[in-house]
Every structure is written in structure tokens, then in C-alpha cells.
PDB file of C-alpha atoms in Angstrom:
ATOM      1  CA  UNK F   1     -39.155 -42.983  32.927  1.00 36.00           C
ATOM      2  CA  UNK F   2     -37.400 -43.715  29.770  1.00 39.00           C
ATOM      3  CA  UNK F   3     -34.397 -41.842  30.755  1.00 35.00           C
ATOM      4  CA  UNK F   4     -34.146 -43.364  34.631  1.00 27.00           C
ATOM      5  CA  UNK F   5     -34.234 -46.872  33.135  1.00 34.00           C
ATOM      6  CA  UNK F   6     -31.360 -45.717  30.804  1.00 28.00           C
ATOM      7  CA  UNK F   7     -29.967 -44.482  33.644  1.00 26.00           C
ATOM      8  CA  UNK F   8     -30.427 -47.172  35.938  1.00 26.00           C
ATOM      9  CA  UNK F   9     -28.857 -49.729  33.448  1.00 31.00           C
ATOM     10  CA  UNK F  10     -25.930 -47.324  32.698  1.00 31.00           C
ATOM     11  CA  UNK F  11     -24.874 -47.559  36.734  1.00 29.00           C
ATOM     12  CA  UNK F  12     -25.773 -51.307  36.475  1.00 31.00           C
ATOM     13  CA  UNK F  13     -23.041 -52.076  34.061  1.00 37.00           C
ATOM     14  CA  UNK F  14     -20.573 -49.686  35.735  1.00 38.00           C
ATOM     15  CA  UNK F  15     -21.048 -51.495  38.686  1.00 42.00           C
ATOM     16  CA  UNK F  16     -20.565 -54.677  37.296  1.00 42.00           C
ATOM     17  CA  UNK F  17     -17.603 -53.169  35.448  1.00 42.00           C
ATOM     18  CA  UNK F  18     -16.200 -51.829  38.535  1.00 44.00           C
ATOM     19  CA  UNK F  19     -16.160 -55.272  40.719  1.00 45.00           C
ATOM     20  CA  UNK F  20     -14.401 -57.024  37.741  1.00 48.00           C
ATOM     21  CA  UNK F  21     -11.910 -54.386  37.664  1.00 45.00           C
ATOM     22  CA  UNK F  22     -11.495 -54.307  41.655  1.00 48.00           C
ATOM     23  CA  UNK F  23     -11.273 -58.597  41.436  1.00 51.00           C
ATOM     24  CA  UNK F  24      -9.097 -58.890  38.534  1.00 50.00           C
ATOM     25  CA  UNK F  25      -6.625 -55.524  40.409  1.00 48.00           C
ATOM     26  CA  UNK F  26      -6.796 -57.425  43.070  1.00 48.00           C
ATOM     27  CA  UNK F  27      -5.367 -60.829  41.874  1.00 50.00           C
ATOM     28  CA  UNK F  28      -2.828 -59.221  40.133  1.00 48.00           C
ATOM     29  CA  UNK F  29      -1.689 -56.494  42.690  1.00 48.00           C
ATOM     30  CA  UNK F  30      -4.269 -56.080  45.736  1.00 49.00           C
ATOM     31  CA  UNK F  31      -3.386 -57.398  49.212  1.00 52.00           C
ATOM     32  CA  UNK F  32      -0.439 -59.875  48.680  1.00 56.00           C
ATOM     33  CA  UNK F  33      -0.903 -63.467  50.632  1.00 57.00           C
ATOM     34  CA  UNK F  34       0.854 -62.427  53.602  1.00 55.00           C
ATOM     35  CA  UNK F  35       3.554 -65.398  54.467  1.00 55.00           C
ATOM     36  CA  UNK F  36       5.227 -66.647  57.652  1.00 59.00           C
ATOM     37  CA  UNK F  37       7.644 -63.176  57.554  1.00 60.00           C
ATOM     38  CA  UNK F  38      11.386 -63.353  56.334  1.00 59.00           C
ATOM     39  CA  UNK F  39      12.357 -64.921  59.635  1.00 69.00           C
ATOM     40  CA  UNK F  40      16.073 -64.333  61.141  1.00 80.00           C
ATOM     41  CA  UNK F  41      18.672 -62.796  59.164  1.00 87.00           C
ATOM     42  CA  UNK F  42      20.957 -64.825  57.241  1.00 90.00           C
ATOM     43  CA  UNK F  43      24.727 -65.315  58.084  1.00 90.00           C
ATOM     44  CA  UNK F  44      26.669 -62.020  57.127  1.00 90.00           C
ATOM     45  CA  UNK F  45      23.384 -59.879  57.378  1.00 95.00           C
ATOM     46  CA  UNK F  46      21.859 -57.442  59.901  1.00 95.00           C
ATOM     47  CA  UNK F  47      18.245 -57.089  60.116  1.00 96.00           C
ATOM     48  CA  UNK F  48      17.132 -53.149  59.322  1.00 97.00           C
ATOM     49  CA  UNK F  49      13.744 -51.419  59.749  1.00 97.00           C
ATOM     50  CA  UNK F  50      13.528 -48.216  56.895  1.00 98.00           C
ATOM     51  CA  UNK F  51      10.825 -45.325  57.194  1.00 97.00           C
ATOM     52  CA  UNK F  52       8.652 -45.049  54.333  1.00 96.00           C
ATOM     53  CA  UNK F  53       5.935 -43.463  52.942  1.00 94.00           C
ATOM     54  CA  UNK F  54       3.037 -42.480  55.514  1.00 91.00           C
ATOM     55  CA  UNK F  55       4.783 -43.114  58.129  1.00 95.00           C
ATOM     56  CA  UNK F  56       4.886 -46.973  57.419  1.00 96.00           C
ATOM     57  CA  UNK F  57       8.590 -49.115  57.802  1.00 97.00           C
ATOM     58  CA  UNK F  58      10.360 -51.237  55.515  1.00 98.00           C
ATOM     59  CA  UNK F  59      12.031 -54.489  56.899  1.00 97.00           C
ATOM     60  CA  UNK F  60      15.375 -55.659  55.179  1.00 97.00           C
ATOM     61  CA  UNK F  61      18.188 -57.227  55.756  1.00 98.00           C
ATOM     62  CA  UNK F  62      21.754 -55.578  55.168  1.00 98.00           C
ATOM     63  CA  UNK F  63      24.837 -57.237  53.825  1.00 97.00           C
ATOM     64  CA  UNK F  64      27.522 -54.328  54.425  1.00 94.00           C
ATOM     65  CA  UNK F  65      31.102 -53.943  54.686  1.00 86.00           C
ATOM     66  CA  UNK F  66      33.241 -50.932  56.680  1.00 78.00           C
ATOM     67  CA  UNK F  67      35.022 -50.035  53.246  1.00 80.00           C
ATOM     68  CA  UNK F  68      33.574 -47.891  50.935  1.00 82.00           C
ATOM     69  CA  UNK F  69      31.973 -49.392  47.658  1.00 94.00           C
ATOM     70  CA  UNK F  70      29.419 -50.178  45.457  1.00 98.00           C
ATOM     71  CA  UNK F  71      25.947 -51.807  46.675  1.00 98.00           C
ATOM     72  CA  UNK F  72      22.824 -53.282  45.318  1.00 99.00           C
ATOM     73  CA  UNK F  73      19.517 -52.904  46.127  1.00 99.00           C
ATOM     74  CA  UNK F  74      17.118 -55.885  45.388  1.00 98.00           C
ATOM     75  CA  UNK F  75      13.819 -56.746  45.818  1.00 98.00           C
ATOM     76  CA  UNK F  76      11.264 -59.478  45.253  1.00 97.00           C
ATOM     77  CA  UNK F  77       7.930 -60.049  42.798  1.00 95.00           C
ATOM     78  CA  UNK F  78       4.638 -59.412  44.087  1.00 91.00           C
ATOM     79  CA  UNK F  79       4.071 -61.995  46.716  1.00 91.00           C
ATOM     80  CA  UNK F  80       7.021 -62.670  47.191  1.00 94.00           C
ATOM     81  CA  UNK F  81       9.551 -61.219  50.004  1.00 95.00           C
ATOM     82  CA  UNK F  82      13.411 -60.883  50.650  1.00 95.00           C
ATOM     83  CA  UNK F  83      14.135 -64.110  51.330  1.00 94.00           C
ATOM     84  CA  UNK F  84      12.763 -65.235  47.836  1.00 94.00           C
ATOM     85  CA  UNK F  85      16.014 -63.367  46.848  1.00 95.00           C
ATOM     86  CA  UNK F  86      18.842 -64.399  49.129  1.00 94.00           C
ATOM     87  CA  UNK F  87      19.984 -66.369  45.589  1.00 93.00           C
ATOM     88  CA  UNK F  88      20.342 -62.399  44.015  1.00 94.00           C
ATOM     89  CA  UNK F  89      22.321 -61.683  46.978  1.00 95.00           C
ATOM     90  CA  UNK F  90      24.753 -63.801  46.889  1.00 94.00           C
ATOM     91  CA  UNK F  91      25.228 -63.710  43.367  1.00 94.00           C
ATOM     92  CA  UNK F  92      26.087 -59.956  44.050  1.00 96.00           C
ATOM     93  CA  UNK F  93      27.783 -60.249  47.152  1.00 95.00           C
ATOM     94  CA  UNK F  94      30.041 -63.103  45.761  1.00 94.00           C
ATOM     95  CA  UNK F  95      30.717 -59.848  42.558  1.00 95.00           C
ATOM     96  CA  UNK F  96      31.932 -57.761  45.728  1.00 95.00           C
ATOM     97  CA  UNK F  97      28.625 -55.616  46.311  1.00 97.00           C
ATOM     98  CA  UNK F  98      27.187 -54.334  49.265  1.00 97.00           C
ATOM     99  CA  UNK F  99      23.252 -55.840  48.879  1.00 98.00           C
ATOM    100  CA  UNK F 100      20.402 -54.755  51.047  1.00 98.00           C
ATOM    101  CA  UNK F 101      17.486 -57.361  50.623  1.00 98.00           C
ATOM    102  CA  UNK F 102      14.134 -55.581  51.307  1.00 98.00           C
ATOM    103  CA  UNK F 103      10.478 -56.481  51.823  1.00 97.00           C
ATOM    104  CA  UNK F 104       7.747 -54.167  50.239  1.00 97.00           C
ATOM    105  CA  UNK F 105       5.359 -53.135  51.946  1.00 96.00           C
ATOM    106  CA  UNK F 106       1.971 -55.959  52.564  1.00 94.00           C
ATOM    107  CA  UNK F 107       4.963 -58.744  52.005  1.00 94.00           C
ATOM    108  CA  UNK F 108       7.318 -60.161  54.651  1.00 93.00           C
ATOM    109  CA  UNK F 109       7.841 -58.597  57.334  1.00 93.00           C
ATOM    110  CA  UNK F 110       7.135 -54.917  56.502  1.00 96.00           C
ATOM    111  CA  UNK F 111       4.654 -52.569  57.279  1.00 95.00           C
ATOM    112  CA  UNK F 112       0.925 -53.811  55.520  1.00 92.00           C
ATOM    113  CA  UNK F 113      -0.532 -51.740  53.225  1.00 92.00           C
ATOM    114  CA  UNK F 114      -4.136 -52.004  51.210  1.00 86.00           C
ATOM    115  CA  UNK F 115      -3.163 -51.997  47.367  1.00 86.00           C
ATOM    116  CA  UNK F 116       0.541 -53.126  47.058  1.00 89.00           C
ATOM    117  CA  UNK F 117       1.049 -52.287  43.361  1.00 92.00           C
ATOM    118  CA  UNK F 118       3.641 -51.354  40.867  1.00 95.00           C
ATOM    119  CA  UNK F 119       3.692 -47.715  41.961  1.00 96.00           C
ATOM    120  CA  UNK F 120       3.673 -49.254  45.581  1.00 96.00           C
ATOM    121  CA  UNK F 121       6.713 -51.012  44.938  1.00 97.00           C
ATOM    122  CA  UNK F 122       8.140 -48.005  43.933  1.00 98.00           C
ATOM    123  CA  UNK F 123       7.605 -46.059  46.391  1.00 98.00           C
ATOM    124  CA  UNK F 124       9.668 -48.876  48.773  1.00 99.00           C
ATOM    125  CA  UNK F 125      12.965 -48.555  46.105  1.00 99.00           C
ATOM    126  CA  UNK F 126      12.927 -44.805  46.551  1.00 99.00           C
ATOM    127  CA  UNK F 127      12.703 -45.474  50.607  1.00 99.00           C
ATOM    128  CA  UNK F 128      15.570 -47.858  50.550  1.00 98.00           C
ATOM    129  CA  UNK F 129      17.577 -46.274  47.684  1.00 98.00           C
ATOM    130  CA  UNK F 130      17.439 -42.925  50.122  1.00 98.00           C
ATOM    131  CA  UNK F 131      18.841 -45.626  53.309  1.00 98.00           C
ATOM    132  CA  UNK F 132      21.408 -47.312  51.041  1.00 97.00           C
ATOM    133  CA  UNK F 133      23.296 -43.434  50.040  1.00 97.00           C
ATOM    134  CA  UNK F 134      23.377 -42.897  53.361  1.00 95.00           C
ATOM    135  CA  UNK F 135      24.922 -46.018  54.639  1.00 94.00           C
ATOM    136  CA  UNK F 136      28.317 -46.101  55.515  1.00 90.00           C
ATOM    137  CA  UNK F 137      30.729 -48.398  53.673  1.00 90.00           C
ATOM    138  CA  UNK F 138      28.405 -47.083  50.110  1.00 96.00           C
ATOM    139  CA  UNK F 139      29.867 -45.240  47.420  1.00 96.00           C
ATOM    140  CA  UNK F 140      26.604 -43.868  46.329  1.00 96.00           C
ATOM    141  CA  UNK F 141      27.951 -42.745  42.257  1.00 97.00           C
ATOM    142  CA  UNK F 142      27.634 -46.817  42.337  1.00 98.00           C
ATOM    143  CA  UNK F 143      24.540 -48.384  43.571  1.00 99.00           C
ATOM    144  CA  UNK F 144      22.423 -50.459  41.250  1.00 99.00           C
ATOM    145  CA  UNK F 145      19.140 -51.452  41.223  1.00 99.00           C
ATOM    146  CA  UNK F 146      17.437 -55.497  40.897  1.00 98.00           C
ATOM    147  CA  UNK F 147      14.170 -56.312  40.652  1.00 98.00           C
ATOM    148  CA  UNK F 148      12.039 -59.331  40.111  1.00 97.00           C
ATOM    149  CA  UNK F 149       9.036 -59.038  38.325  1.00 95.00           C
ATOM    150  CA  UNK F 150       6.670 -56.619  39.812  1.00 96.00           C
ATOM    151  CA  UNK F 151       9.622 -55.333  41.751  1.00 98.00           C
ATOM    152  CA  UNK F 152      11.768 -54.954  38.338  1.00 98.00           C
ATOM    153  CA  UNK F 153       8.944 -52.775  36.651  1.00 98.00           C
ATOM    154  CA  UNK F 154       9.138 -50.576  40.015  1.00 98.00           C
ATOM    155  CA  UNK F 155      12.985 -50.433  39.780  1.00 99.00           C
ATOM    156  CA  UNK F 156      12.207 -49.250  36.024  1.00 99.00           C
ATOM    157  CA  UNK F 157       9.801 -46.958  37.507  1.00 98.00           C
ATOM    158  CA  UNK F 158      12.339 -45.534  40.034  1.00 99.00           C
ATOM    159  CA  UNK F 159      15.292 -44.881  37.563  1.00 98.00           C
ATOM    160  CA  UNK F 160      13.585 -42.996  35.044  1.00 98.00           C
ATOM    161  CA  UNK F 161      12.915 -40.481  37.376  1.00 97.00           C
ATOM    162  CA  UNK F 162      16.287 -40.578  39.085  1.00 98.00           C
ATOM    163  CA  UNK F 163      19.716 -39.993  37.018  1.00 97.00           C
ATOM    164  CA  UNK F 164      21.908 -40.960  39.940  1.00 98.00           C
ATOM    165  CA  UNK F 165      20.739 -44.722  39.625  1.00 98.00           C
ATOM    166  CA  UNK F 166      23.870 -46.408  37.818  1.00 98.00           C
ATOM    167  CA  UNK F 167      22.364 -49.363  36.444  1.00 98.00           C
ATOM    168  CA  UNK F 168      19.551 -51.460  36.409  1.00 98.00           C
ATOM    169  CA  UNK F 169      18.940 -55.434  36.572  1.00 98.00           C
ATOM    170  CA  UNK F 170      15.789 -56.041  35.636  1.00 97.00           C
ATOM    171  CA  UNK F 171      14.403 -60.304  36.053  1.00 96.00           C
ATOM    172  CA  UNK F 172      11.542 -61.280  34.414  1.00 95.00           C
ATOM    173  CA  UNK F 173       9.930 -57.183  34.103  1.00 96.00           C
ATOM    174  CA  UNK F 174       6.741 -57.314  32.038  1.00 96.00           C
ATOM    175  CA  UNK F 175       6.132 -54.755  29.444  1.00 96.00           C
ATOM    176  CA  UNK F 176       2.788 -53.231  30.037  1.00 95.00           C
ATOM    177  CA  UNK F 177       0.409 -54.060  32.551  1.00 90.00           C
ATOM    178  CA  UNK F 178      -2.155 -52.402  31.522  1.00 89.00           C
ATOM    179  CA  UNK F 179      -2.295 -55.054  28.660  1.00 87.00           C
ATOM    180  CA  UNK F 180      -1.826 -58.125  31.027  1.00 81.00           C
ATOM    181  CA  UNK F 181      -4.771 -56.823  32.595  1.00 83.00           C
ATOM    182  CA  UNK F 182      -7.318 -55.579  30.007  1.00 84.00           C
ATOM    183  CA  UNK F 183      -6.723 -59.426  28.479  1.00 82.00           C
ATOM    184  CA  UNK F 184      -7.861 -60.632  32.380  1.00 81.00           C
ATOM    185  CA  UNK F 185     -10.582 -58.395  32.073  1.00 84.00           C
ATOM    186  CA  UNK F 186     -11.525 -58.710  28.826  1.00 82.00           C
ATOM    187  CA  UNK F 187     -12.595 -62.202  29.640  1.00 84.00           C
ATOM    188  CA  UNK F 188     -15.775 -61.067  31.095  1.00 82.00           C
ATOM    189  CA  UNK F 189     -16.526 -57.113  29.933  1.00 83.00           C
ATOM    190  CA  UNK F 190     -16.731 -55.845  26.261  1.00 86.00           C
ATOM    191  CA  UNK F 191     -13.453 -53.498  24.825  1.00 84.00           C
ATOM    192  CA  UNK F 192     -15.208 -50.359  26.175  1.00 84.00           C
ATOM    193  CA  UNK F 193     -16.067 -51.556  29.306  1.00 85.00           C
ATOM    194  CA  UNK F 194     -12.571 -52.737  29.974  1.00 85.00           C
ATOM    195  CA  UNK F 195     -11.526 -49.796  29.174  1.00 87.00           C
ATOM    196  CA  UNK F 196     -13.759 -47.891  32.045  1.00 86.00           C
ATOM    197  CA  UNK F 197     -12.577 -50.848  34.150  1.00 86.00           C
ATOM    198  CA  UNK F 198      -8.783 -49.463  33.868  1.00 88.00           C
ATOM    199  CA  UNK F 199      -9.470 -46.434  34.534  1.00 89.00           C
ATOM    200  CA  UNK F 200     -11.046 -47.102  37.804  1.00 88.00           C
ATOM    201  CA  UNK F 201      -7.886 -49.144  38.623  1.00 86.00           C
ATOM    202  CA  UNK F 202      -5.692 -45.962  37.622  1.00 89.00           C
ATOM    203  CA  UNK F 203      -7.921 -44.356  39.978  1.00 90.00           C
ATOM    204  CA  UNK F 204      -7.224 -46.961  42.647  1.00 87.00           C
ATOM    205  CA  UNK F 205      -3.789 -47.286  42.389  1.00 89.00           C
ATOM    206  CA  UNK F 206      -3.319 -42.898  42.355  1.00 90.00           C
ATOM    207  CA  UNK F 207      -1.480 -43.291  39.027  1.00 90.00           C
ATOM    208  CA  UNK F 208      -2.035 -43.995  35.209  1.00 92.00           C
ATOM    209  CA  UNK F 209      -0.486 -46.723  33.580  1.00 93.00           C
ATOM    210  CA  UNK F 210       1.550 -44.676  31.179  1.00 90.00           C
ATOM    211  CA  UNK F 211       3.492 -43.135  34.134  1.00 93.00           C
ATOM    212  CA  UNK F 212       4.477 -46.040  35.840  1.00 96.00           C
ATOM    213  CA  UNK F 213       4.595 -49.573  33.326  1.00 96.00           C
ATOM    214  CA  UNK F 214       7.856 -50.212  31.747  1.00 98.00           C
ATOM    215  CA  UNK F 215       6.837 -49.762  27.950  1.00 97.00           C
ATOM    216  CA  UNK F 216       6.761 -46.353  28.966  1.00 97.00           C
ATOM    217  CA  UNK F 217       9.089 -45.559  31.379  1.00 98.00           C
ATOM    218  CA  UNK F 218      12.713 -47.701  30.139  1.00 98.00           C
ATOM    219  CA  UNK F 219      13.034 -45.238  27.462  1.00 97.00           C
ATOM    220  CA  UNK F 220      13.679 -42.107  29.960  1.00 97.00           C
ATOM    221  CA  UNK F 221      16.612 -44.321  32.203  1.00 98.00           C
ATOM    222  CA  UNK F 222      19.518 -42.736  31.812  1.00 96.00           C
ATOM    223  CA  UNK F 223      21.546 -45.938  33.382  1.00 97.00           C
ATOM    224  CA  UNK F 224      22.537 -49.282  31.262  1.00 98.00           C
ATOM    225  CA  UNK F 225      19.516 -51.752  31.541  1.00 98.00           C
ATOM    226  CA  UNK F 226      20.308 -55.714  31.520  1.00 97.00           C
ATOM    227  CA  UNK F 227      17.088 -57.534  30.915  1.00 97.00           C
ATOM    228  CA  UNK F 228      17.627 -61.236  32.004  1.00 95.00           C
ATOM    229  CA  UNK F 229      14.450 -63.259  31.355  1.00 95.00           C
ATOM    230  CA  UNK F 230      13.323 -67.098  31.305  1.00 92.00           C
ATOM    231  CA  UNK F 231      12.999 -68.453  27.735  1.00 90.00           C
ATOM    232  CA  UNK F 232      10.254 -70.632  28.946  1.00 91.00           C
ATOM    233  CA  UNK F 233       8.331 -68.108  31.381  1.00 92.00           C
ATOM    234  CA  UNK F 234       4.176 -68.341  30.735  1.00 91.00           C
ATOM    235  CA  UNK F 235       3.652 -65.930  33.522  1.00 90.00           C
ATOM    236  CA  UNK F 236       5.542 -62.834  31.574  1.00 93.00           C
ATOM    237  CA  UNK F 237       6.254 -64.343  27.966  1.00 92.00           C
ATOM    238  CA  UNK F 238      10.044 -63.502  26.959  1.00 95.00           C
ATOM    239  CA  UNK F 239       8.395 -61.147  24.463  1.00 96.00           C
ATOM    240  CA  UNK F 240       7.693 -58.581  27.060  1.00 97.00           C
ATOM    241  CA  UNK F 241      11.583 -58.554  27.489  1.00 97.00           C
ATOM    242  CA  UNK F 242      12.260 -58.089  23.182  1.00 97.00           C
ATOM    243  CA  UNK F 243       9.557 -54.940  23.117  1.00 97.00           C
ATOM    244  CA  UNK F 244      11.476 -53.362  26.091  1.00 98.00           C
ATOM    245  CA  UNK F 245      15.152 -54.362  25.181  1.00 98.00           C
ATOM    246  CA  UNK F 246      13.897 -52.126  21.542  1.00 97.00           C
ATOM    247  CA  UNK F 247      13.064 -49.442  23.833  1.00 97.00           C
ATOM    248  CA  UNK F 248      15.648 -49.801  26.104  1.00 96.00           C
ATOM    249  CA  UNK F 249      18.913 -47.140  26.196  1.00 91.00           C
ATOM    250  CA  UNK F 250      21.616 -48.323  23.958  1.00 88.00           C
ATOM    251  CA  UNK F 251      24.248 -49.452  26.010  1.00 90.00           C
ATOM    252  CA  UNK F 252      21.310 -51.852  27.581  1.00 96.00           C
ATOM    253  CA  UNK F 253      21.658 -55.619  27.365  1.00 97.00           C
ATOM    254  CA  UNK F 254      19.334 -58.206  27.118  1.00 96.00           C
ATOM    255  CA  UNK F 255      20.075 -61.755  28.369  1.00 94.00           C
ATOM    256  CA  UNK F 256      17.183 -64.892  27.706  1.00 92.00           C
ATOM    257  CA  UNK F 257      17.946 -67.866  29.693  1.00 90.00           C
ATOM    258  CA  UNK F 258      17.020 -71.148  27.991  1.00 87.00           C
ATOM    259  CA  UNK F 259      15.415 -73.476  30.173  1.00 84.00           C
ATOM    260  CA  UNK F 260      14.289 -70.865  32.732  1.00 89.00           C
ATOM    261  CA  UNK F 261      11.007 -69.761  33.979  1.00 89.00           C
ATOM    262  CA  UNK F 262       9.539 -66.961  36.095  1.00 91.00           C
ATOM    263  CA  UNK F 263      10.704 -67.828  39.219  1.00 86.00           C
ATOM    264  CA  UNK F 264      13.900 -69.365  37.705  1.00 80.00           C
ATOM    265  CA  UNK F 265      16.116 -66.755  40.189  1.00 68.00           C
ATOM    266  CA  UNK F 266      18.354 -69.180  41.488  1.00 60.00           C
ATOM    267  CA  UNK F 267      19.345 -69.799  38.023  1.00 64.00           C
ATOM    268  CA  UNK F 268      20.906 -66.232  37.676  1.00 73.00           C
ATOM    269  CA  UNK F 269      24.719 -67.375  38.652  1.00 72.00           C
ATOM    270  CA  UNK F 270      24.792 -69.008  34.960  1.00 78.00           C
ATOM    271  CA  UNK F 271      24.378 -65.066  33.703  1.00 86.00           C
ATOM    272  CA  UNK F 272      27.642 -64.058  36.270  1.00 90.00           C
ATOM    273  CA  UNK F 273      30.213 -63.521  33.785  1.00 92.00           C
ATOM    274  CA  UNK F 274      27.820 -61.770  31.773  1.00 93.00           C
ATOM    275  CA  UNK F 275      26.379 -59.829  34.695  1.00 95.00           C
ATOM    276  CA  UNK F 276      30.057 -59.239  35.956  1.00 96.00           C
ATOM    277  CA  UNK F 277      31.167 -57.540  32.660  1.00 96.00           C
ATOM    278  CA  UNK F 278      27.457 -55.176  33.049  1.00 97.00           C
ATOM    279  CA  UNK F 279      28.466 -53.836  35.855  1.00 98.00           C
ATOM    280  CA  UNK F 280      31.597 -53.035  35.334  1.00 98.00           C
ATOM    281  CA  UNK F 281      30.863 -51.436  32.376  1.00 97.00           C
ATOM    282  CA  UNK F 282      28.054 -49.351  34.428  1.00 97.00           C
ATOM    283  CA  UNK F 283      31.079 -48.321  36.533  1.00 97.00           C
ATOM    284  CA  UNK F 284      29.686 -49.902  38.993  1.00 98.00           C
ATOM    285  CA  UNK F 285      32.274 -52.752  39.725  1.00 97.00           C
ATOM    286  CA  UNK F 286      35.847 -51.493  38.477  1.00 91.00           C
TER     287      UNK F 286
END
């Protein structure tokens, strides 16, 4: 009897530690707040659907040119979707890059998905990084990846598994996730509990932290890195940016913006000149 109430209490906290784990994955990746849809493309762009992973599409919108040359690939934070980023775009386009805005999936107008997550994200970049070296008018030695936030970690994610990537842009990236979300966590469960309770996210999510959050992954991108982050960001302090700029390959870059928050991205054409002389130095721009 002894041993059934032992383990009876043993699945009891389990359970408990499971439901925190599931709420607290869920407010920080889970099933995005699905808005009204990026809506009509903007002036200069077409509107493009992508296949995915599972069969699932991507939507995006393409800002292309007949000539042959270098192109960008951007996409938004969790919850957030491509027109969040038409700022980016134009800060790149205005640099003379090809830019192809895209929604991840559960966000915009793509396909939905259950868990959209770092590795989720991901998954998306690879999708339209395959479109965007196909596309005509793309030189595709010169395509460069920027992220926001969730969507910066995945670009992180992407480019330390692919050499061909020729530089990064990362806004507002945290450093570990695992950490933002054991300190969630750890508001309600014990240190070993919280430690069960990331593993059954890992478990959710089909990968482990230490494959996919940036504190582990920067360090095997072969490409030049610019970190640009808000000085005054509480969502993802600008510490997050310090601990992966010293991880970070050394001809990376890291840029704080005083005065700017998480969701400062409008902000960025005050870092042009700076971003200007990063991508040319990428060989990206010549």
C-alpha cells in the first residue's frame, strides 16, 4: 500500500509538473494569437505561397528585381507576422537587396500549425532560404539572413547548420531559452521539478534546447553575426546580446541601441551606415 501511495503521489506531482510546463510552453511559444492576416501586398511586392514542412505553405511577400543580386530573408518574433517587418524591408531594400518578407507558420497568413516554436521557426527559414536560391534575379553566394526575436534565434538556428548562409542580422535574439523558461517555471515548481518540466517541453517541441537556443548554436556559424539590440529591452535584457556577441565568430558585430526596446524595429535605419558597412564586409553588398 505503502509503495502505491508513493506511487500515486510521484504521478501526482508529474502531472502537476507537466501542466505548468505545457502553460508556461505555451505562453512563450504554443499557438500564436492568430491576427487579421498580413493583408495585400505592399507597393513593389508580390504576394508568394512557399511549400514547407508536412506539406503545409508559407505566405510571403517578395520584393525582387530581374538583375541578379544579393537578397534578404526576414522574418518576424513570435506573434508577430511579415508586416511587423515591412520597416526591415525597406531598410534593406533602400541598401539595394532583394527582401522576401515571410510569415511562419500559426502567424499571418500561413499555414497553422500546433506548437510554433524556435525549432518551428526554423524549419520556415530553411523553406524560404531553399525559395529565395532559386529565385531569379538572386545571387545565392549572397543572401543573408534577419530575424526578430524568436525568428533571430531560428535564423541562428538555421546558419549553424548551413555554411552557404553569408551573414546573419540578428534583432533582439535571446540567449537561452531554456533559462527564460525554467525562471517562468520556477515560479511555481521546485529546481528538480523544473527540470522534469523542460524536458517534457524538449519532448514537445521534438528537440533539446542545446540543439536549437543561440548560446549554443552562434558559436558553429560560419557567417559574420551583427547583433543589434534595444538598450532598454525588459522582454530580452541587452545581456542576452553581450553572452552571445562573446560567443559569437570573430568578425561578428554587436550594435546596442540606446533608447530602444524590443519591438523598437522601426528604429533600425539609425544602425544603416553601420549595417551598410556589415554587409559589405560579408560580401554581401559590394
Amino acid at each position: 500500500m505503502r509503495a502505491l501511495r508513493v506511487w500515486l503521489g510521484a504521478t501526482a506531482v508529474l502531472g502537476v509538473g507537466a501542466v505548468v510546463a505545457d502553460r508556461t510552453m505555451r505562453r512563450t511559444y504554443g499557438r500564436p494569437p492568430r491576427r487579421d492576416g498580413t493583408g495585400s501586398p505592399p507597393t513593389g511586392a508580390i504576394e508568394v505561397q512557399i511549400d514547407a514542412v508536412n506539406g503545409s505553405r508559407l505566405h510571403g511577400w517578395w520584393f525582387g528585381s530581374d538583375d541578379p543580386g544579393p537578397a534578404a530573408l526576414v522574418i518576424h518574433g513570435w506573434g508577430g507576422q511579415a508586416s511587423d517587418m515591412l520597416p526591415v524591408a525597406d531598410v534593406m531594400r533602400g541598401l539595394g537587396l532583394n527582401v522576401l518578407l515571410l510569415d511562419a507558420r500559426g502567424h499571418g497568413s500561413s499555414d497553422g500549425i500546433s506548437v510554433a516554436s524556435m525549432p518551428s521557426f526554423a524549419d520556415d527559414v530553411r523553406a524560404g532560404l531553399g525559395w529565395l536560391r532559386s529565385a531569379p534575379g538572386v545571387d545565392p553566394a549572397r543572401i543573408a539572413l534577419v530575424g526578430h526575436s524568436v525568428g533571430a534565434g531560428a535564423c541562428l538556428f538555421v546558419a549553424s547548420g548551413d555554411p552557404e548562409v553569408a551573414a546573419l542580422v540578428s534583432l533582439a535574439s535571446m540567449a537561452d531559452p531554456s533559462a527564460l523558461m525554467a525562471g517562468m517555471i520556477g515560479q511555481y515548481l521546485p529546481a528538480p521539478l523544473t527540470r522534469l518540466a523542460l524536458r517534457y517541453v524538449e519532448h514537445v517541441i521534438g528537440h533539446r534546447f542545446t540543439q536549437f537556443a543561440p548560446v549554443h548554436t552562434i558559436g558553429r556559424i560560419s557567417a559574420p553575426v551583427l547583433l543589434l539590440h534595444g538598450e532598454k529591452d525588459t522582454t530580452v535584457p541587452v545581456t542576452d546580446a553581450r553572452r552571445l556577441h562573446d560567443l559569437a565568430p570573430r568578425n561578428s558585430e554587436l550594435l546596442v541601441v540606446a533608447d530602444a526596446d524590443h519591438f523598437s524595429i522601426e528604429g533600425l535605419d539609425t544602425a544603416e551606415p553601420r549595417l551598410r558597412r556589415f554587409l559589405q564586409d560579408a560580401g554581401v553588398l559590394a
